[in-house]
mmCIF file of C-alpha atoms in Angstrom:
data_model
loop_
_atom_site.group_PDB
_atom_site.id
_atom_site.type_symbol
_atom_site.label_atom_id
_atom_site.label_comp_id
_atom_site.label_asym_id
_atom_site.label_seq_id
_atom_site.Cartn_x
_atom_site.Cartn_y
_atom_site.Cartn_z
ATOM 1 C CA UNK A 1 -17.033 -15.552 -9.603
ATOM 2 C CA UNK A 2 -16.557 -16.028 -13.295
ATOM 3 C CA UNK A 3 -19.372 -13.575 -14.078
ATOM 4 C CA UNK A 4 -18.112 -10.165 -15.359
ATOM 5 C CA UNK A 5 -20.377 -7.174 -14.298
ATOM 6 C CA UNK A 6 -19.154 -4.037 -17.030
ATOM 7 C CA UNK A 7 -19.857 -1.085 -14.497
ATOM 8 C CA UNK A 8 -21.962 1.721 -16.176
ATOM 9 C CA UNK A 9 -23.560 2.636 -13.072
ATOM 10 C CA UNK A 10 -22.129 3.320 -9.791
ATOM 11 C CA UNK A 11 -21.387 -0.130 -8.240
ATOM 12 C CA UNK A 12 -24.958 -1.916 -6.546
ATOM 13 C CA UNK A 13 -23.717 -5.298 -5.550
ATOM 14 C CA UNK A 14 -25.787 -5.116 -2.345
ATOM 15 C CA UNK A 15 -27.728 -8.681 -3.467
ATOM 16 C CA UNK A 16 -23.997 -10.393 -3.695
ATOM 17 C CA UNK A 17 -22.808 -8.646 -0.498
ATOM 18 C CA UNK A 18 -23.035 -9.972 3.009
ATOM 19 C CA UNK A 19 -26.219 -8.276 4.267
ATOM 20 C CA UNK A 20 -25.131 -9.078 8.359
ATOM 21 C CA UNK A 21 -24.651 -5.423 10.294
ATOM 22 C CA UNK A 22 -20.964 -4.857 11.435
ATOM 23 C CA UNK A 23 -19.168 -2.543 13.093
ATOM 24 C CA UNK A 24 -16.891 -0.317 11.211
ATOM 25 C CA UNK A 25 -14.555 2.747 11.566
ATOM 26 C CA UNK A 26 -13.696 5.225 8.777
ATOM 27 C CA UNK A 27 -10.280 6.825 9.558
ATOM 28 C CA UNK A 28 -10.708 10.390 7.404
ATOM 29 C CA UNK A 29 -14.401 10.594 7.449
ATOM 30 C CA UNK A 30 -14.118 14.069 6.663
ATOM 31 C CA UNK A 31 -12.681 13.720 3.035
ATOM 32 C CA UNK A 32 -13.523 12.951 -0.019
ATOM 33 C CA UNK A 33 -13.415 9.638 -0.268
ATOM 34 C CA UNK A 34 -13.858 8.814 3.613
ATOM 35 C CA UNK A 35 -17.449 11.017 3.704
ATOM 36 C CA UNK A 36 -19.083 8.835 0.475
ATOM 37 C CA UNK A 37 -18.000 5.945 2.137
ATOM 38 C CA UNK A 38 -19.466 7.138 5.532
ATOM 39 C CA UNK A 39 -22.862 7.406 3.715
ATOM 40 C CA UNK A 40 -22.723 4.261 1.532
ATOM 41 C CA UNK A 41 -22.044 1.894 4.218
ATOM 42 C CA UNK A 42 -24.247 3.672 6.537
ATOM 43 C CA UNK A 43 -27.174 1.793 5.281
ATOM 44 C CA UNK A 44 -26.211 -1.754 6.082
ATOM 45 C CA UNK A 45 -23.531 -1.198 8.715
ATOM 46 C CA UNK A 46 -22.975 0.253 12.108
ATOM 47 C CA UNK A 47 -20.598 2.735 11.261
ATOM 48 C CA UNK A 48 -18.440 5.443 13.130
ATOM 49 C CA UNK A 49 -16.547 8.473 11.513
ATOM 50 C CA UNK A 50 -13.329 10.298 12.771
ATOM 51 C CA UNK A 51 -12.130 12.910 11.441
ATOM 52 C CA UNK A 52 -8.890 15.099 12.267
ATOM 53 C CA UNK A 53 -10.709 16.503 14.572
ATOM 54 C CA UNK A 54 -11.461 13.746 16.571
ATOM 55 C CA UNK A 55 -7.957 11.724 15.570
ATOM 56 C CA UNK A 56 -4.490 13.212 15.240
ATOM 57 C CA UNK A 57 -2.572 10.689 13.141
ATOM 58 C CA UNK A 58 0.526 12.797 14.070
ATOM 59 C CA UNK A 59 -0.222 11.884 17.682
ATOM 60 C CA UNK A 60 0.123 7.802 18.256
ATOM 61 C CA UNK A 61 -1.557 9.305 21.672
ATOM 62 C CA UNK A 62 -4.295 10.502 20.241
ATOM 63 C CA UNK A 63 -4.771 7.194 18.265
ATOM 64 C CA UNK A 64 -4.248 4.825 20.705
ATOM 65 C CA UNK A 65 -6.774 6.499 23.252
ATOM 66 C CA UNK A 66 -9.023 7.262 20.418
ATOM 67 C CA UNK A 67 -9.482 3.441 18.863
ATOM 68 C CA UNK A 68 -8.097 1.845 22.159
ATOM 69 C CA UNK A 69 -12.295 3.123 23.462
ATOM 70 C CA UNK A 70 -13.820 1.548 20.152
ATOM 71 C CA UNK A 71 -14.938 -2.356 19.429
ATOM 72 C CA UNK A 72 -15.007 -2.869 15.839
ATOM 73 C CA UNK A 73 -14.421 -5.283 12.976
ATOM 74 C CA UNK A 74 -13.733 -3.235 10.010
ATOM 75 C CA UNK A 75 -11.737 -0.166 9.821
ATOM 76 C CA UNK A 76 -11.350 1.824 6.214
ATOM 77 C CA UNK A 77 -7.910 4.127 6.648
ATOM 78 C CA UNK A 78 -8.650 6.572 4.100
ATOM 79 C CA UNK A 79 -7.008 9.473 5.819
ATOM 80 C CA UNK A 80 -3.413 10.851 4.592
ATOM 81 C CA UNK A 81 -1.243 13.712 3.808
ATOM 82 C CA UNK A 82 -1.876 14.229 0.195
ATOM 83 C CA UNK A 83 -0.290 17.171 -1.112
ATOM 84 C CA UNK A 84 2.676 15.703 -3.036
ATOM 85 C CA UNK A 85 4.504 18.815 -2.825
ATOM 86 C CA UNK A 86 4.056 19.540 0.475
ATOM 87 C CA UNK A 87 5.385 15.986 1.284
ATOM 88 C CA UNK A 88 8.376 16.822 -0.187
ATOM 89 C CA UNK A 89 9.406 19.537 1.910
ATOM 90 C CA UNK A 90 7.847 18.026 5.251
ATOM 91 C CA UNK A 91 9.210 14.755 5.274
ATOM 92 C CA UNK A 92 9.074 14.278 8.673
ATOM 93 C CA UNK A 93 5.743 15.117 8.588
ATOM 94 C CA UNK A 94 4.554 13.357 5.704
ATOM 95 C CA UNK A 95 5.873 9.707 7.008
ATOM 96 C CA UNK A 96 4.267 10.443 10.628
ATOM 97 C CA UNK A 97 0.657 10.297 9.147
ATOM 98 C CA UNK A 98 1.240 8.220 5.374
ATOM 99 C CA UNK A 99 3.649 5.544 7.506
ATOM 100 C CA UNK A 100 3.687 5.486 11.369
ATOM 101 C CA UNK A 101 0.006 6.402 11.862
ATOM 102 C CA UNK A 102 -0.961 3.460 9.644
ATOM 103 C CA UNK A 103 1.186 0.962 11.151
ATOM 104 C CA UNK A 104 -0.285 2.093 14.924
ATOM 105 C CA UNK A 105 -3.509 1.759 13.735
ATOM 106 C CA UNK A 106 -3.261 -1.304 12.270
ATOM 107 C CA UNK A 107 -1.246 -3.079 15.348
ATOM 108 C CA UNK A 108 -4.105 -2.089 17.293
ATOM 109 C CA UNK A 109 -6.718 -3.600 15.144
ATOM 110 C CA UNK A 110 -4.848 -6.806 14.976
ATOM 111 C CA UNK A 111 -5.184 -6.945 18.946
ATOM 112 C CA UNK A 112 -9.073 -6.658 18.448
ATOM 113 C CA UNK A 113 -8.869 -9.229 15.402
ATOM 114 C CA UNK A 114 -10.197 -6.636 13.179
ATOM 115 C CA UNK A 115 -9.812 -5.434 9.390
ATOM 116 C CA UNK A 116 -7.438 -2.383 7.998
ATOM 117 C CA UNK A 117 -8.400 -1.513 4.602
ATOM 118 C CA UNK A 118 -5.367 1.179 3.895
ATOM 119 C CA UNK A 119 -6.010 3.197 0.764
ATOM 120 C CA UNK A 120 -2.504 3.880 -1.171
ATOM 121 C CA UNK A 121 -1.441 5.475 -4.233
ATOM 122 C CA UNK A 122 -0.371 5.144 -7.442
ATOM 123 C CA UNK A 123 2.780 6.955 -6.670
ATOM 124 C CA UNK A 124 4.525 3.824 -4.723
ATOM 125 C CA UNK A 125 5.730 3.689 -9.049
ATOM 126 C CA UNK A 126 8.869 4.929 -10.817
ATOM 127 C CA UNK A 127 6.410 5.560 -13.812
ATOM 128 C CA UNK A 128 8.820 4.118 -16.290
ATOM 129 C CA UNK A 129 7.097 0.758 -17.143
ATOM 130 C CA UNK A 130 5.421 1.314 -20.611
ATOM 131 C CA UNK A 131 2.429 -1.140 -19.289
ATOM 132 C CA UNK A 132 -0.051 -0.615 -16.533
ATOM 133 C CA UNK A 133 1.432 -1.291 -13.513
ATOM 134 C CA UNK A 134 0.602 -5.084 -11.684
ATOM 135 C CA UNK A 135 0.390 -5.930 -8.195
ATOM 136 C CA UNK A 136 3.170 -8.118 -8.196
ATOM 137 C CA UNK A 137 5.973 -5.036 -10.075
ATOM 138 C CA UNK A 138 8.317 -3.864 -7.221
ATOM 139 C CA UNK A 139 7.414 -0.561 -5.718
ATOM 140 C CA UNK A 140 10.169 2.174 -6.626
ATOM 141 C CA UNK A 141 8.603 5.579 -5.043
ATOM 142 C CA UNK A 142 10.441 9.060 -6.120
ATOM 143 C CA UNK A 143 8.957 10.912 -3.928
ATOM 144 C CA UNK A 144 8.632 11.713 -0.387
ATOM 145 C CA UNK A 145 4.796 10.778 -0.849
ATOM 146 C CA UNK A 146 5.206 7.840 -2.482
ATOM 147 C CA UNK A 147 8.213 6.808 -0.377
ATOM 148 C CA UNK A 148 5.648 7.799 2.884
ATOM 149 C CA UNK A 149 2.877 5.208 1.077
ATOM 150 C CA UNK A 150 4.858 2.597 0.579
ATOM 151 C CA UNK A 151 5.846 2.404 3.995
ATOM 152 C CA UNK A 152 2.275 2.788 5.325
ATOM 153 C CA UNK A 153 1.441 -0.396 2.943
ATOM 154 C CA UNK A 154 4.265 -2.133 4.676
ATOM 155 C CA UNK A 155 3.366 -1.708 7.930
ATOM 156 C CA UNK A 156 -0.213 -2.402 7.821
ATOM 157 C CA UNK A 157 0.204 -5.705 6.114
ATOM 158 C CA UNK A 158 3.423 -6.275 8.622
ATOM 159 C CA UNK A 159 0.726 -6.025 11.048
ATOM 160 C CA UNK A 160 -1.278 -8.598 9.757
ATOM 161 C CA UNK A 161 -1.646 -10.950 6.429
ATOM 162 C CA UNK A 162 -5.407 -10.520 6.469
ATOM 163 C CA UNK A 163 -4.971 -6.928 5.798
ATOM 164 C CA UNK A 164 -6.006 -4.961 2.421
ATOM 165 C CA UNK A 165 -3.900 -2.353 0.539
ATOM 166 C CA UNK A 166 -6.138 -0.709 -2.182
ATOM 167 C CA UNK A 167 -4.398 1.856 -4.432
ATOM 168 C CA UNK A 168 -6.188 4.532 -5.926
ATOM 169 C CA UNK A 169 -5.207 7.420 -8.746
ATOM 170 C CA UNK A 170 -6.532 10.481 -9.951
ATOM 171 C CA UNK A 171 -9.393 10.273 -7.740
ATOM 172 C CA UNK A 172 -12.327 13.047 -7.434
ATOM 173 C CA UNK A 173 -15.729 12.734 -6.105
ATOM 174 C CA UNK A 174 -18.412 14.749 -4.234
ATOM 175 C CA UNK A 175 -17.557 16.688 -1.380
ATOM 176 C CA UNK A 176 -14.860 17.948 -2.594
ATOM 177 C CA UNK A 177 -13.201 19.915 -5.966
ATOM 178 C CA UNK A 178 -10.956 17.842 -7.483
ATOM 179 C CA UNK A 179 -8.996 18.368 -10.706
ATOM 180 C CA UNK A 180 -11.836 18.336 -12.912
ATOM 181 C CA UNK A 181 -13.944 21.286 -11.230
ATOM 182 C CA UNK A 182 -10.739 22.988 -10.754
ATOM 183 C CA UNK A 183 -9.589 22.713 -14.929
ATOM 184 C CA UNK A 184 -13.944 23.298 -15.861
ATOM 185 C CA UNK A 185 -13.312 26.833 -13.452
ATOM 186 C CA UNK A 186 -10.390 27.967 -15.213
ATOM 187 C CA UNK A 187 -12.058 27.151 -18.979
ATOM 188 C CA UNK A 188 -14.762 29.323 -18.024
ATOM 189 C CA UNK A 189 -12.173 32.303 -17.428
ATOM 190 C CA UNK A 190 -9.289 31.907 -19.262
ATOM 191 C CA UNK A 191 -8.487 31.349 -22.894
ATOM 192 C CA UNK A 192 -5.403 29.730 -22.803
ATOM 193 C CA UNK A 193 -4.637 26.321 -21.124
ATOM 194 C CA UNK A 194 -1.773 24.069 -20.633
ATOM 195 C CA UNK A 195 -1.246 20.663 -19.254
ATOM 196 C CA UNK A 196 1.229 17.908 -19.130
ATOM 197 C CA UNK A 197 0.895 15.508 -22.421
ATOM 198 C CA UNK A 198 3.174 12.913 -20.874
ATOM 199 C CA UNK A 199 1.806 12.350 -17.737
ATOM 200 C CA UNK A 200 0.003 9.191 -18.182
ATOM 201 C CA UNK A 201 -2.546 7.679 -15.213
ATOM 202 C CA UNK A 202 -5.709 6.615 -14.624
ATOM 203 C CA UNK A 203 -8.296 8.350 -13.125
ATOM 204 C CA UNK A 204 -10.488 6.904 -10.247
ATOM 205 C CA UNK A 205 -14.314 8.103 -9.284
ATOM 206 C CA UNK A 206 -15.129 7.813 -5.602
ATOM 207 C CA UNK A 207 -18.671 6.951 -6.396
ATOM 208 C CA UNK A 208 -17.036 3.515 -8.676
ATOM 209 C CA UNK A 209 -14.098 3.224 -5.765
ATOM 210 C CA UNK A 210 -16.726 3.020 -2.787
ATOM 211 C CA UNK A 211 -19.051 -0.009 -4.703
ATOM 212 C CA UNK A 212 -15.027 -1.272 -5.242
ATOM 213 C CA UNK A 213 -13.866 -1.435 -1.794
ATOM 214 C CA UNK A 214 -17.518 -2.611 -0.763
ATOM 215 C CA UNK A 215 -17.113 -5.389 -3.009
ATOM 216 C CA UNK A 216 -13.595 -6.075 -1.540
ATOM 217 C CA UNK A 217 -14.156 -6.555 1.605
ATOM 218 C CA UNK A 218 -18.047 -7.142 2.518
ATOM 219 C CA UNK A 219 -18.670 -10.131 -0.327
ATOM 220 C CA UNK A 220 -19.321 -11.774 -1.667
ATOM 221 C CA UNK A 221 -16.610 -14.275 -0.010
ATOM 222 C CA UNK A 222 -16.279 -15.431 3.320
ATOM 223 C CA UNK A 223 -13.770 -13.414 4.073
ATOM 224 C CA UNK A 224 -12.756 -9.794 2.926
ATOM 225 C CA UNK A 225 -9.920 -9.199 0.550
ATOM 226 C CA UNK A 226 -6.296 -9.179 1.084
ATOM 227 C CA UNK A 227 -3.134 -8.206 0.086
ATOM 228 C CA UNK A 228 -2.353 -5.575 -2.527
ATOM 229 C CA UNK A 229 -5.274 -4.336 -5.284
ATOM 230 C CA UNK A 230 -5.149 -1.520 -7.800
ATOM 231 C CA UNK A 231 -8.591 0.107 -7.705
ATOM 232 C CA UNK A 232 -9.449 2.753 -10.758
ATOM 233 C CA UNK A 233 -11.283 3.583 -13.779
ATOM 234 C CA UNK A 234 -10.203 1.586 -16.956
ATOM 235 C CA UNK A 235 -8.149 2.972 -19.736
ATOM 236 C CA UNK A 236 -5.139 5.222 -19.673
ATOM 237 C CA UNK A 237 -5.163 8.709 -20.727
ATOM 238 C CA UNK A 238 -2.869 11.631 -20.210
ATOM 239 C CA UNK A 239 -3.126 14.707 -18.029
ATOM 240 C CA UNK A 240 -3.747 16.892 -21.267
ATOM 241 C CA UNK A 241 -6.794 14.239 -22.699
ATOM 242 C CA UNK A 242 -8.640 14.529 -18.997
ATOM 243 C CA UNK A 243 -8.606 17.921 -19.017
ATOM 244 C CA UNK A 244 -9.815 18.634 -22.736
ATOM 245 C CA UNK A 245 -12.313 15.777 -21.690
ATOM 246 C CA UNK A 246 -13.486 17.692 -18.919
ATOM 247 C CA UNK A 247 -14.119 21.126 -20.301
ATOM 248 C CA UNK A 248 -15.129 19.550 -23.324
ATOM 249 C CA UNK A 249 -18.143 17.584 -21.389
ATOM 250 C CA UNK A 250 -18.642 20.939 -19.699
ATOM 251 C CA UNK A 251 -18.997 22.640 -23.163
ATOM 252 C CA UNK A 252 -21.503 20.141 -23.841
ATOM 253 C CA UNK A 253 -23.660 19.913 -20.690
ATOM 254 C CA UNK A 254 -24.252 24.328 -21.478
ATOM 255 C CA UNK A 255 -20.903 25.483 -18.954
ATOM 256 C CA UNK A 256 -19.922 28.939 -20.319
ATOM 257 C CA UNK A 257 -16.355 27.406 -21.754
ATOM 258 C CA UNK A 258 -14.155 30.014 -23.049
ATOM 259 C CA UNK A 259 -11.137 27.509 -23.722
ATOM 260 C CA UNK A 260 -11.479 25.550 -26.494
ATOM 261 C CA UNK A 261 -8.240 23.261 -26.686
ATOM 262 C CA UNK A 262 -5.567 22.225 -24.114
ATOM 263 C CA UNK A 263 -2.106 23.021 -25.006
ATOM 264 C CA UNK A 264 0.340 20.535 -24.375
ATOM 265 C CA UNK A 265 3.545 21.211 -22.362
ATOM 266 C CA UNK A 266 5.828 18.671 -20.775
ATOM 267 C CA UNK A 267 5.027 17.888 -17.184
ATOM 268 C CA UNK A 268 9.059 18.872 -16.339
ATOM 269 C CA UNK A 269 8.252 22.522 -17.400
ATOM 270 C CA UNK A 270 5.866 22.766 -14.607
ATOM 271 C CA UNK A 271 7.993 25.222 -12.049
ATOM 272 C CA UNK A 272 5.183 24.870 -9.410
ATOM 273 C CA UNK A 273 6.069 21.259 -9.502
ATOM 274 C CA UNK A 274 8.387 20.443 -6.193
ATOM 275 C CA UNK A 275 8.004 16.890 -6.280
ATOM 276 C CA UNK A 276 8.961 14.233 -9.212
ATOM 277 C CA UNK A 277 5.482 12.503 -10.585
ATOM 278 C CA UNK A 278 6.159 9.179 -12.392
ATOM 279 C CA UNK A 279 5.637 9.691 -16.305
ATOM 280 C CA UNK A 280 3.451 6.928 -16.740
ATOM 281 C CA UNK A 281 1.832 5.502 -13.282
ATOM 282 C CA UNK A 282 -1.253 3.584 -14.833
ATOM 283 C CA UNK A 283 -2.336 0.360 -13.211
ATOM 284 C CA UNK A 284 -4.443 -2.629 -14.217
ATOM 285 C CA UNK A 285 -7.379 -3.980 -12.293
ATOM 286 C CA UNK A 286 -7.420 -7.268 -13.881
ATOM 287 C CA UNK A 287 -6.699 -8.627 -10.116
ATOM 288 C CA UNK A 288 -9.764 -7.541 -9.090
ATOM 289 C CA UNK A 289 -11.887 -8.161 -11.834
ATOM 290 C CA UNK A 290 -10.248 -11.708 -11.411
ATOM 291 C CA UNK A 291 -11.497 -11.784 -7.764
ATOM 292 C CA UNK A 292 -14.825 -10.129 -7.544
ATOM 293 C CA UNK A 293 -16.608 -10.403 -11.081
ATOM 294 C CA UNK A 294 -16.574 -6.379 -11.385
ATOM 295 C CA UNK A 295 -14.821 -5.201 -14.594
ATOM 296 C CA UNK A 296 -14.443 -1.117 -14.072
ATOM 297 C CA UNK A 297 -15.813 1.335 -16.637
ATOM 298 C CA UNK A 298 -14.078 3.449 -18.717
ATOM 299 C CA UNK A 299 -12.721 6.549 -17.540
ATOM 300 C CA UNK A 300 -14.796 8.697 -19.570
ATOM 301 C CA UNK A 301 -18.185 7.019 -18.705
ATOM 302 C CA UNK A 302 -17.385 7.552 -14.916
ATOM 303 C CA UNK A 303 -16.460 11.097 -15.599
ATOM 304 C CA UNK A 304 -19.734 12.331 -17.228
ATOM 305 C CA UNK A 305 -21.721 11.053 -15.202
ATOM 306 C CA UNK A 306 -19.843 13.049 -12.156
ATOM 307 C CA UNK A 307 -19.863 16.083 -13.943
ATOM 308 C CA UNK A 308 -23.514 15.671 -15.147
ATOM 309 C CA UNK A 309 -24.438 16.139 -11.594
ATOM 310 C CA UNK A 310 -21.646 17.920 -9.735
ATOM 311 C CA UNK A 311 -23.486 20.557 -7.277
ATOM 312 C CA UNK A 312 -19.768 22.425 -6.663
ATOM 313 C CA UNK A 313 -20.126 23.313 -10.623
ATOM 314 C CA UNK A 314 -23.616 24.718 -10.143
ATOM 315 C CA UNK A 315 -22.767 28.405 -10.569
ATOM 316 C CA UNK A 316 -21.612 27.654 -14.282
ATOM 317 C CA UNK A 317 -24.928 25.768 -15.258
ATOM 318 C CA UNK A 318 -26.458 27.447 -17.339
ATOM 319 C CA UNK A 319 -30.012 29.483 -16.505
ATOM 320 C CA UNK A 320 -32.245 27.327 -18.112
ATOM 321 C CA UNK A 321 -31.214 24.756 -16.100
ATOM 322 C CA UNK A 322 -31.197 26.432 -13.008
ATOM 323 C CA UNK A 323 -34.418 25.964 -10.903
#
């Protein structure tokens, strides 16, 4: 497509998409991300949900008897350990679902001939290019999270070519808190905040990234994506500029804000930190502008319209606009 579609909606590309019902399985249909997908594809597709408690990724038992009973052509893996720290002192723990998991689950879809969409991180990066991060830059994790990613991208595209790594930053969304609700809660309370001002990324809105990954693999080509593609909002900005963007939408939108600006610390003087974060982990999506026509919107676009109509901040609207 040489069209270019500047996204100030959520993504609607249901006339471009294949409109044909198929089966598909969302892997971590209990999270954020996996629960809006659940309900957006819902309407065109035949879709089942499992959640942990229906799959144990730290069980290749559990998977293997789980999807072994299921005939389907798509699967979205959108489950994973997230919690970087954590990661970093269960290692073990962290590979077994981020790494093994994936790679069982996609061996076994290759035997039915069907799809893995895996959903990665930013965090495969080093953080010290001083550009957004291509497709094509070598991977250089330093983390146990990142290291556990990387090796779940491996092993689902080991498993087959046709398979589609999607990574993803920053990312928040309905269903639920993210950073944003959790930095708007704490402005309402406390007068004094700090955040990192040189950790650099790009943040990602689950109602954009579902539209994105729709896009990817259900049109408008013949067949759906593959390979590696960085999915997320467009422009940098650093942990300290989301935050005072956040509370300072909040401010505006009536939220009883005490804070008024966001000190700046460095993100190395955070002692609740475990794990390293890469400085600067911001990626391009000119790939998949390139390949589907969809040019992302800007960071702060996505973000008021979230927190516009975020129902997890409703005790902080204010009474008039209460029903």
């Amino acid at each position: 497509m040489t069209n270019r579609m500047q996204l100030n909606e959520p993504v609607d590309a249901t006339s471009t998409l294949h409109t044909s019902c198929q089966r598909v399985v969302v892997v971590g249909s209990g999270g954020r991300l996996g629960s809006s997908l659940m309900n957006h594809l819902s309407t065109r597709h035949q879709v089942i949900g499992l959640d942990r408690k229906q799959l144990d990724l730290t069980s290749s038992v559990s998977i293997k008897a789980v999807l072994g009973g299921i005939d389907y052509d798509y699967l979205f893996l959108t489950a994973a350990l997230t919690a970087v720290d954590y990661c970093e002192t269960h290692a073990d723990e962290a590979f077994a679902v981020n790494a093994a998991a994936p790679g069982i689950i996609a061996a076994i879809s290759a035997e039915k001939g069907a799809h893995v969409t895996y959903v990665s991180t930013d965090m495969v990066f080093d953080g010290m290019k001083s550009q957004p991060y291509l497709e094509t830059d070598a991977p250089a994790p330093i983390s146990v999270y990142g290291a556990s990613k990387l090796e779940g991208e491996l092993r689902v595209l080991s498993a087959s070519a046709g398979n589609l790594v999607t990574r993803v930053s920053w990312v928040y969304g309905p269903g639920r808190p993210a950073f944003p609700e959790w930095i708007i809660d704490k402005a309402c309370s406390e007068t004094e905040l700090t955040l990192p001002y040189d950790k650099v990324c790009c943040s990602t809105s689950v109602l954009d990234l579902i539209g994105w990954l729709d896009v990817l693999v259900f049109g408008p080509t013949q067949a759906a994506a593959s390979g590696i593609f960085h999915l997320c909002n467009s422009n940098p900005c650093t942990w300290q500029e989301w935050g005072q963007f956040c509370i300072d939408t909040a401010r505006g939108l009536g939220f009883p804000v005490v804070a008024r600006e966001i000190g700046g610390v460095p993100v190395d003087s955070v002692t609740a930190f475990i794990a390293r974060r890469p400085l600067d982990s911001s990626m391009s999506t000119e790939k998949f502008t390139a390949f589907t026509g969809v040019r992302t919107r800007d960071w702060k676009t996505a973000l008021h319209v979230f927190l516009s109509n975020c129902e997890s901040l409703g005790k902080h609207r204010p009474l008039l606009m209460q029903p």
